[in-house]
mmCIF file of C-alpha atoms and ligand atoms in Angstrom:
data_model
loop_
_atom_site.group_PDB
_atom_site.id
_atom_site.type_symbol
_atom_site.label_atom_id
_atom_site.label_comp_id
_atom_site.label_asym_id
_atom_site.label_seq_id
_atom_site.Cartn_x
_atom_site.Cartn_y
_atom_site.Cartn_z
ATOM 1 C CA GLU A 1 179.867 40.405 85.451
ATOM 2 C CA ALA A 2 178.656 42.705 88.477
ATOM 3 C CA LYS A 3 178.187 45.708 85.668
ATOM 4 C CA GLU A 4 175.548 42.854 84.285
ATOM 5 C CA SER A 5 173.929 42.210 87.551
ATOM 6 C CA GLY A 6 173.681 45.679 88.618
ATOM 7 C CA ARG A 7 172.495 46.319 84.640
ATOM 8 C CA ASN A 8 170.025 42.956 85.832
ATOM 9 C CA CYS A 9 169.120 44.600 89.349
ATOM 10 C CA PHE A 10 168.460 48.276 87.358
ATOM 11 C CA LYS A 11 165.771 46.293 85.093
ATOM 12 C CA PHE A 12 163.876 44.061 87.953
ATOM 13 C CA TYR A 13 163.848 47.683 89.644
ATOM 14 C CA ALA A 14 162.653 49.439 86.851
ATOM 15 C CA GLN A 15 160.124 46.489 86.136
ATOM 16 C CA GLU A 16 158.715 46.289 90.131
ATOM 17 C CA MET A 17 158.272 50.663 90.846
ATOM 18 C CA GLY A 18 156.253 50.290 86.687
ATOM 19 C CA ARG A 19 154.466 47.165 88.254
ATOM 20 C CA ARG A 20 153.848 49.650 91.328
ATOM 21 C CA ILE A 21 152.786 52.451 89.545
ATOM 22 C CA GLU A 22 150.937 50.153 87.296
ATOM 23 C CA GLN A 23 148.727 48.995 90.645
ATOM 24 C CA TYR A 24 148.490 52.327 92.186
ATOM 25 C CA VAL A 25 146.289 54.271 88.871
ATOM 26 C CA GLU A 26 144.477 50.521 89.138
ATOM 27 C CA MET A 27 143.314 51.334 92.299
ATOM 28 C CA GLU A 28 143.266 54.963 91.855
ATOM 29 C CA ASN A 29 140.643 54.563 88.917
ATOM 30 C CA ALA A 30 138.836 51.733 90.692
ATOM 31 C CA LEU A 31 138.185 54.364 93.812
ATOM 32 C CA ARG A 32 136.612 56.722 90.780
ATOM 33 C CA VAL A 33 134.412 54.201 89.789
ATOM 34 C CA ALA A 34 133.110 53.254 92.975
ATOM 35 C CA LEU A 35 132.371 57.049 93.790
ATOM 36 C CA GLU A 36 130.400 57.247 90.345
ATOM 37 C CA GLN A 37 128.721 54.144 90.770
ATOM 38 C CA GLN A 38 127.940 54.079 94.492
ATOM 39 C CA GLN A 39 129.714 51.241 95.666
ATOM 40 C CA PHE A 40 130.612 52.378 98.937
ATOM 41 C CA GLU A 41 128.851 51.730 101.498
ATOM 42 C CA VAL A 42 128.049 53.291 105.637
ATOM 43 C CA TYR A 43 127.650 50.632 108.358
ATOM 44 C CA TYR A 44 126.858 52.118 111.667
ATOM 45 C CA GLN A 45 128.267 50.786 114.790
ATOM 46 C CA PRO A 46 126.638 51.996 118.131
ATOM 47 C CA LYS A 47 128.215 53.263 121.762
ATOM 48 C CA VAL A 48 126.434 52.284 124.962
ATOM 49 C CA ASN A 49 126.088 55.067 127.220
ATOM 50 C CA LEU A 50 127.114 53.531 130.877
ATOM 51 C CA CYS A 51 124.622 55.609 132.853
ATOM 52 C CA SER A 52 121.588 55.147 130.883
ATOM 53 C CA GLY A 53 122.340 51.641 130.055
ATOM 54 C CA ARG A 54 121.178 52.378 126.216
ATOM 55 C CA PHE A 55 122.724 53.171 122.569
ATOM 56 C CA SER A 56 123.655 56.750 122.872
ATOM 57 C CA GLY A 57 124.664 57.166 119.058
ATOM 58 C CA VAL A 58 126.118 55.648 116.451
ATOM 59 C CA GLU A 59 129.842 55.957 114.725
ATOM 60 C CA ALA A 60 129.515 55.738 110.839
ATOM 61 C CA LEU A 61 132.417 53.336 109.446
ATOM 62 C CA VAL A 62 132.492 53.794 105.889
ATOM 63 C CA ARG A 63 132.957 50.532 103.596
ATOM 64 C CA TRP A 64 133.436 49.765 99.796
ATOM 65 C CA ASN A 65 131.259 47.081 98.444
ATOM 66 C CA HIS A 66 133.991 45.783 95.512
ATOM 67 C CA PRO A 67 132.038 43.974 93.081
ATOM 68 C CA GLN A 68 134.701 41.632 92.547
ATOM 69 C CA ASN A 69 136.790 41.471 95.662
ATOM 70 C CA GLY A 70 133.656 42.365 98.229
ATOM 71 C CA MET A 71 133.302 43.774 101.418
ATOM 72 C CA VAL A 72 136.703 46.194 101.298
ATOM 73 C CA GLN A 73 137.325 47.724 105.302
ATOM 74 C CA PRO A 74 138.436 51.023 105.222
ATOM 75 C CA GLY A 75 142.351 50.128 106.148
ATOM 76 C CA SER A 76 142.898 49.033 102.497
ATOM 77 C CA PHE A 77 142.032 52.436 101.097
ATOM 78 C CA ILE A 78 141.334 55.515 102.886
ATOM 79 C CA SER A 79 145.194 56.758 103.099
ATOM 80 C CA LEU A 80 144.668 55.804 99.135
ATOM 81 C CA ALA A 81 141.284 57.623 99.002
ATOM 82 C CA GLU A 82 143.698 60.603 101.068
ATOM 83 C CA LYS A 83 147.448 60.307 98.966
ATOM 84 C CA THR A 84 144.776 60.782 95.639
ATOM 85 C CA GLY A 85 142.479 63.736 97.283
ATOM 86 C CA LEU A 86 139.128 61.169 96.141
ATOM 87 C CA ILE A 87 138.959 61.438 100.194
ATOM 88 C CA GLY A 88 136.813 64.829 100.010
ATOM 89 C CA PRO A 89 134.140 63.531 97.704
ATOM 90 C CA ILE A 90 134.307 60.005 99.322
ATOM 91 C CA GLY A 91 133.836 62.168 102.904
ATOM 92 C CA GLU A 92 131.297 64.544 101.251
ATOM 93 C CA TRP A 93 129.254 60.859 100.845
ATOM 94 C CA VAL A 94 129.725 59.578 104.006
ATOM 95 C CA LEU A 95 128.407 62.514 105.518
ATOM 96 C CA HIS A 96 125.838 63.425 104.075
ATOM 97 C CA THR A 97 124.754 59.676 104.347
ATOM 98 C CA ALA A 98 125.169 59.461 108.284
ATOM 99 C CA CYS A 99 123.265 62.340 108.272
ATOM 100 C CA VAL A 100 120.194 61.253 106.457
ATOM 101 C CA GLN A 101 120.312 58.133 108.369
ATOM 102 C CA ALA A 102 120.461 59.710 111.994
ATOM 103 C CA ARG A 103 117.683 62.026 110.866
ATOM 104 C CA GLN A 104 115.996 58.199 109.579
ATOM 105 C CA TRP A 105 116.052 57.527 113.137
ATOM 106 C CA HIS A 106 114.725 60.604 114.928
ATOM 107 C CA ASP A 107 111.709 60.513 112.602
ATOM 108 C CA MET A 108 111.069 56.828 113.127
ATOM 109 C CA GLY A 109 111.491 58.078 117.491
ATOM 110 C CA PHE A 110 114.786 57.232 118.275
ATOM 111 C CA ASP A 111 115.099 60.721 118.843
ATOM 112 C CA GLU A 112 118.639 61.342 121.250
ATOM 113 C CA MET A 113 120.508 59.514 118.835
ATOM 114 C CA THR A 114 123.655 61.066 117.366
ATOM 115 C CA VAL A 115 126.247 60.197 114.912
ATOM 116 C CA ALA A 116 129.707 60.204 114.668
ATOM 117 C CA VAL A 117 131.640 61.506 111.184
ATOM 118 C CA ASN A 118 135.542 60.339 110.947
ATOM 119 C CA LEU A 119 137.144 63.288 109.240
ATOM 120 C CA SER A 120 140.521 63.104 107.433
ATOM 121 C CA ALA A 121 143.362 65.696 107.403
ATOM 122 C CA ILE A 122 142.783 66.712 103.888
ATOM 123 C CA GLN A 123 139.396 67.743 103.947
ATOM 124 C CA PHE A 124 140.554 70.786 105.821
ATOM 125 C CA ASP A 125 143.620 71.198 103.383
ATOM 126 C CA GLN A 126 140.598 70.911 99.927
ATOM 127 C CA GLN A 127 137.254 72.943 101.699
ATOM 128 C CA ASP A 128 136.140 74.894 104.173
ATOM 129 C CA VAL A 129 134.603 71.946 106.305
ATOM 130 C CA ALA A 130 132.763 74.201 108.351
ATOM 131 C CA ALA A 131 130.546 75.466 104.599
ATOM 132 C CA LEU A 132 129.816 71.952 104.614
ATOM 133 C CA VAL A 133 129.082 71.076 107.626
ATOM 134 C CA THR A 134 126.589 73.814 107.250
ATOM 135 C CA ARG A 135 124.927 72.886 104.029
ATOM 136 C CA ILE A 136 124.335 69.353 104.416
ATOM 137 C CA LEU A 137 122.749 69.933 108.086
ATOM 138 C CA ALA A 138 119.870 71.714 105.911
ATOM 139 C CA GLU A 139 119.753 69.596 103.239
ATOM 140 C CA THR A 140 119.426 66.590 105.919
ATOM 141 C CA GLY A 141 117.247 68.037 108.832
ATOM 142 C CA LEU A 142 119.586 67.177 111.162
ATOM 143 C CA ALA A 143 119.943 69.489 114.470
ATOM 144 C CA PRO A 144 123.772 69.831 114.721
ATOM 145 C CA ARG A 145 123.503 68.351 117.978
ATOM 146 C CA HIS A 146 123.161 65.140 117.270
ATOM 147 C CA LEU A 147 126.330 65.436 114.877
ATOM 148 C CA GLU A 148 129.745 64.664 116.188
ATOM 149 C CA LEU A 149 133.006 64.952 113.938
ATOM 150 C CA GLU A 150 136.386 62.690 115.026
ATOM 151 C CA LEU A 151 139.510 64.646 114.889
ATOM 152 C CA THR A 152 143.069 62.676 115.272
ATOM 153 C CA GLU A 153 145.953 63.631 116.736
ATOM 154 C CA SER A 154 147.975 64.432 113.973
ATOM 155 C CA MET A 155 145.781 66.740 112.667
ATOM 156 C CA LEU A 156 146.169 69.276 115.474
ATOM 157 C CA MET A 157 149.852 69.287 114.343
ATOM 158 C CA GLY A 158 150.864 70.839 111.798
ATOM 159 C CA ASP A 159 149.663 74.136 110.747
ATOM 160 C CA SER A 160 147.250 73.829 113.492
ATOM 161 C CA ASP A 161 146.629 77.720 113.351
ATOM 162 C CA SER A 162 144.305 77.201 109.964
ATOM 163 C CA MET A 163 143.036 74.342 112.293
ATOM 164 C CA LEU A 164 142.439 75.846 114.722
ATOM 165 C CA ALA A 165 140.406 78.555 112.923
ATOM 166 C CA ALA A 166 138.092 75.885 111.286
ATOM 167 C CA LEU A 167 137.247 73.881 113.992
ATOM 168 C CA LYS A 168 135.929 77.637 115.674
ATOM 169 C CA ASP A 169 133.772 77.818 113.033
ATOM 170 C CA ILE A 170 132.708 74.370 113.495
ATOM 171 C CA LYS A 171 132.015 74.274 116.946
ATOM 172 C CA ALA A 172 129.783 77.432 116.622
ATOM 173 C CA ILE A 173 127.907 75.647 114.139
ATOM 174 C CA GLY A 174 126.761 73.694 117.498
ATOM 175 C CA VAL A 175 127.977 70.247 115.700
ATOM 176 C CA THR A 176 130.143 68.293 118.398
ATOM 177 C CA LEU A 177 134.441 67.443 118.453
ATOM 178 C CA THR A 178 135.913 64.871 119.375
ATOM 179 C CA LEU A 179 139.398 63.886 119.708
ATOM 180 C CA ASP A 180 139.674 59.969 117.966
ATOM 181 C CA ASP A 181 142.658 57.469 118.723
ATOM 182 C CA PHE A 182 143.410 58.787 121.469
ATOM 183 C CA GLY A 183 146.939 58.094 123.773
ATOM 184 C CA THR A 184 148.110 56.594 120.112
ATOM 185 C CA GLY A 185 149.497 60.330 119.164
ATOM 186 C CA TYR A 186 151.633 62.901 120.609
ATOM 187 C CA SER A 187 148.524 63.090 123.467
ATOM 188 C CA SER A 188 150.116 67.126 124.275
ATOM 189 C CA LEU A 189 147.986 68.014 126.401
ATOM 190 C CA ALA A 190 148.469 71.346 124.873
ATOM 191 C CA TYR A 191 146.050 69.862 122.113
ATOM 192 C CA LEU A 192 143.125 70.008 124.516
ATOM 193 C CA LYS A 193 143.205 73.189 126.340
ATOM 194 C CA ARG A 194 144.139 74.874 122.534
ATOM 195 C CA PHE A 195 141.344 73.063 120.456
ATOM 196 C CA PRO A 196 137.649 73.053 120.968
ATOM 197 C CA ILE A 197 137.673 69.685 121.930
ATOM 198 C CA ASP A 198 134.739 68.585 123.379
ATOM 199 C CA VAL A 199 135.135 64.463 123.818
ATOM 200 C CA ILE A 200 138.450 62.051 124.005
ATOM 201 C CA LYS A 201 137.585 58.990 122.845
ATOM 202 C CA ILE A 202 140.142 56.657 124.451
ATOM 203 C CA ASP A 203 142.542 54.327 121.810
ATOM 204 C CA ARG A 204 141.568 50.602 121.857
ATOM 205 C CA SER A 205 145.358 49.538 122.291
ATOM 206 C CA PHE A 206 144.788 51.103 125.936
ATOM 207 C CA VAL A 207 141.427 49.479 126.353
ATOM 208 C CA ARG A 208 142.218 45.594 125.219
ATOM 209 C CA SER A 209 144.654 45.931 128.482
ATOM 210 C CA ILE A 210 142.878 47.304 131.155
ATOM 211 C CA THR A 211 141.723 43.815 132.753
ATOM 212 C CA THR A 212 145.690 42.547 132.455
ATOM 213 C CA ASP A 213 148.032 45.347 132.964
ATOM 214 C CA PRO A 214 148.074 48.091 135.285
ATOM 215 C CA ASN A 215 149.876 50.651 133.456
ATOM 216 C CA ASP A 216 146.954 50.629 130.737
ATOM 217 C CA ALA A 217 144.217 50.621 133.643
ATOM 218 C CA SER A 218 145.824 53.891 135.567
ATOM 219 C CA LEU A 219 146.832 55.286 132.095
ATOM 220 C CA THR A 220 142.759 55.155 130.900
ATOM 221 C CA ARG A 221 142.036 56.065 134.683
ATOM 222 C CA THR A 222 143.698 59.431 134.353
ATOM 223 C CA ILE A 223 143.042 59.882 130.698
ATOM 224 C CA VAL A 224 139.347 59.720 132.107
ATOM 225 C CA LEU A 225 139.906 61.761 135.520
ATOM 226 C CA MET A 226 141.883 64.278 133.124
ATOM 227 C CA ALA A 227 138.365 64.657 130.806
ATOM 228 C CA LYS A 228 135.935 64.963 133.881
ATOM 229 C CA SER A 229 138.207 67.820 134.895
ATOM 230 C CA LEU A 230 138.444 69.340 131.129
ATOM 231 C CA LYS A 231 134.902 69.084 131.807
ATOM 232 C CA MET A 232 135.284 66.515 128.211
ATOM 233 C CA LYS A 233 133.369 63.192 127.703
ATOM 234 C CA THR A 234 134.847 60.253 127.589
ATOM 235 C CA VAL A 235 134.328 57.251 125.041
ATOM 236 C CA ALA A 236 136.635 54.223 125.271
ATOM 237 C CA GLU A 237 136.619 52.544 121.541
ATOM 238 C CA GLY A 238 137.557 48.520 121.305
ATOM 239 C CA VAL A 239 134.973 47.257 124.338
ATOM 240 C CA GLU A 240 135.416 42.779 123.933
ATOM 241 C CA THR A 241 134.991 42.276 127.253
ATOM 242 C CA GLN A 242 132.607 41.510 130.384
ATOM 243 C CA GLY A 243 135.686 42.428 132.004
ATOM 244 C CA GLN A 244 136.723 45.542 130.087
ATOM 245 C CA LEU A 245 133.662 47.128 130.454
ATOM 246 C CA GLY A 246 133.132 46.427 134.013
ATOM 247 C CA PHE A 247 136.427 48.293 134.958
ATOM 248 C CA LEU A 248 135.096 51.096 132.511
ATOM 249 C CA ASN A 249 132.394 51.551 134.278
ATOM 250 C CA ALA A 250 133.551 51.464 137.412
ATOM 251 C CA ILE A 251 136.028 53.899 136.748
ATOM 252 C CA LYS A 252 132.679 56.614 135.121
ATOM 253 C CA CYS A 253 133.206 56.242 131.484
ATOM 254 C CA ASP A 254 130.967 58.603 129.826
ATOM 255 C CA ASP A 255 130.627 55.840 126.852
ATOM 256 C CA VAL A 256 131.722 52.353 125.493
ATOM 257 C CA GLN A 257 132.027 51.224 121.807
ATOM 258 C CA GLY A 258 132.661 47.363 120.035
ATOM 259 C CA PHE A 259 132.809 44.397 119.297
ATOM 260 C CA TYR A 260 130.721 42.944 122.943
ATOM 261 C CA PHE A 261 128.318 45.065 122.198
ATOM 262 C CA SER A 262 128.128 44.987 117.928
ATOM 263 C CA LYS A 263 130.295 45.080 114.899
ATOM 264 C CA PRO A 264 129.833 47.911 112.397
ATOM 265 C CA VAL A 265 126.312 46.947 110.288
ATOM 266 C CA PRO A 266 124.098 48.374 108.438
ATOM 267 C CA ALA A 267 121.917 50.540 108.925
ATOM 268 C CA ALA A 268 118.420 48.293 108.215
ATOM 269 C CA ALA A 269 120.831 46.398 111.063
ATOM 270 C CA LEU A 270 121.518 49.145 113.267
ATOM 271 C CA THR A 271 117.076 50.160 113.450
ATOM 272 C CA GLU A 272 116.540 46.497 114.291
ATOM 273 C CA MET A 273 118.306 46.679 117.128
ATOM 274 C CA LEU A 274 117.314 50.542 118.351
ATOM 275 C CA ARG A 275 113.826 48.652 118.477
ATOM 276 C CA HIS A 276 115.052 46.451 120.124
ATOM 277 C CA GLN A 277 116.060 47.866 123.109
ATOM 278 C CA GLN A 278 113.297 50.277 123.597
ATOM 279 C CA ASN A 279 111.738 47.979 125.813
ATOM 280 C CA ARG A 280 114.907 47.064 127.432
ATOM 281 C CA PRO A 281 117.718 48.798 127.850
ATOM 282 C CA VAL A 282 121.513 47.282 126.566
ATOM 283 C CA LEU A 283 122.509 46.932 130.339
ATOM 284 C CA PRO A 284 120.954 47.714 133.568
ATOM 285 C CA ARG A 285 121.089 51.047 134.512
ATOM 286 C CA GLY A 286 123.339 51.773 136.772
ATOM 287 C CA ALA A 287 124.026 48.115 137.953
ATOM 288 C CA GLU A 288 127.423 47.159 137.721
ATOM 289 C CA PRO A 289 128.445 44.708 134.608
HETATM 290 P P1 C2E B 301 138.507 54.387 114.390
HETATM 291 O O1 C2E B 301 137.816 55.622 114.020
HETATM 292 O O2 C2E B 301 139.426 54.342 115.002
HETATM 293 O O3 C2E B 301 136.769 53.333 113.809
HETATM 294 C C1 C2E B 301 136.987 52.120 115.201
HETATM 295 C C2 C2E B 301 138.112 51.123 114.181
HETATM 296 O O4 C2E B 301 137.775 49.882 115.031
HETATM 297 C C3 C2E B 301 136.663 50.412 113.225
HETATM 298 O O5 C2E B 301 137.399 49.699 112.268
HETATM 299 C C4 C2E B 301 135.955 49.139 113.979
HETATM 300 O O6 C2E B 301 135.198 48.784 113.327
HETATM 301 C C5 C2E B 301 136.879 48.843 114.457
HETATM 302 N N1 C2E B 301 136.307 48.222 116.113
HETATM 303 C C6 C2E B 301 135.218 48.914 116.800
HETATM 304 N N2 C2E B 301 135.071 47.801 117.905
HETATM 305 C C7 C2E B 301 135.863 46.984 118.084
HETATM 306 C C8 C2E B 301 136.367 46.159 118.851
HETATM 307 O O7 C2E B 301 135.863 45.645 119.795
HETATM 308 N N3 C2E B 301 137.393 45.444 118.281
HETATM 309 C C9 C2E B 301 138.185 45.489 117.087
HETATM 310 N N4 C2E B 301 139.204 44.757 116.974
HETATM 311 N N5 C2E B 301 137.730 46.329 116.611
HETATM 312 C C10 C2E B 301 136.687 47.346 116.564
HETATM 313 P P2 C2E B 301 137.290 50.466 110.585
HETATM 314 O O8 C2E B 301 135.826 50.064 110.416
HETATM 315 O O9 C2E B 301 137.939 48.996 109.972
HETATM 316 O O10 C2E B 301 138.100 51.574 110.203
HETATM 317 C C11 C2E B 301 139.208 51.759 110.358
HETATM 318 C C12 C2E B 301 139.749 53.378 110.849
HETATM 319 O O11 C2E B 301 139.323 53.673 109.201
HETATM 320 C C13 C2E B 301 138.933 53.812 111.297
HETATM 321 O O12 C2E B 301 139.386 54.246 112.685
HETATM 322 C C14 C2E B 301 139.339 55.028 111.040
HETATM 323 O O13 C2E B 301 139.296 55.967 111.152
HETATM 324 C C15 C2E B 301 138.729 54.989 108.814
HETATM 325 N N6 C2E B 301 138.002 55.746 108.879
HETATM 326 C C16 C2E B 301 136.693 54.538 108.472
HETATM 327 N N7 C2E B 301 135.598 55.919 108.317
HETATM 328 C C17 C2E B 301 135.962 56.252 107.218
HETATM 329 C C18 C2E B 301 135.728 57.866 107.109
HETATM 330 O O14 C2E B 301 133.998 57.610 106.440
HETATM 331 N N8 C2E B 301 136.137 58.686 106.719
HETATM 332 C C19 C2E B 301 137.741 58.846 107.123
HETATM 333 N N9 C2E B 301 138.263 59.780 106.951
HETATM 334 N N10 C2E B 301 137.936 57.602 107.500
HETATM 335 C C20 C2E B 301 137.449 56.260 108.104
HETATM 336 MG MG1 MG B 302 136.452 57.190 114.668
HETATM 337 MG MG1 MG B 303 139.367 55.473 116.653
HETATM 338 MG MG1 MG B 304 140.937 53.467 115.479
#
């Protein structure tokens, strides 16, 4: 009896495993097809500088325009792309596309726009990222100071000697390095000392509750103060309300990004927003919002 049910259990387990492997292989193939058929798209979310009240740059965020499933968010495919190594070619495509787009905005007269591109640890294992960045900047004619690369704290852990070397090479090009999702990883102050980081991006999980949770408010204030004393800039992500904006303005965070201003949008929609703010800043300059 017990043996029998054990066997059934195993049979069920094997079937389940088989189904999962099948799904994985299917998804992997779908990602390859997506690359070949250019089903990926880059969306852009603006950042607003609290000093000028104007858009200072954008973050490039990849989307997968799947022929059957519609627009797929990166949360559902980036980790698979990392496991299969496809993040290499996908990341390269995003970087190239974002640099071409930033160059176009410059040509239209929006000449201070920066573009921030997310990098994955796997890209550093696969290739010489500094060489890749150098080549793409040359191909697109974008000035290095207009490109920003976003890293996460976990990337600075592992084999950090080779990461340090790679980041120094990237810094030497003149590109800005940003530590994304700050506060969610180990947030070791040693990273900030060891790695050539220019910008700290405060994670959405702090920003969400800065107006309701005094601990998050004081942590955020402390991160901004610490960054200033280290001569780093700060960006707050996930800003959704006027209250959050007011707090971030009061503590002199440099830039803000979030749905309060705009969701990530296709390039054409962002161009419209840039045109619209030419005559009218997004926020009144220096005024308390
Ligand atoms: P991230 O780099 O931290 O990007 C910010 C995410 O927060 C984006 O999600 C954005 O849509 C979302 N967000 C921005 N403002 C708000 C807000 O006010 N409220 C809320 N609730 N969310 C907001 P998205 O586009 O789904 O991207 C998720 C993550 O996927 C990114 O987090 C990044 O880690 C990764 N990712 C996106 N594009 C790429 C890429 O090209 N390469 C790599 N390696 N990773 C990428
Ligand atoms: Mg990011
Ligand atoms: Mg982030
Ligand atoms: Mg995030």
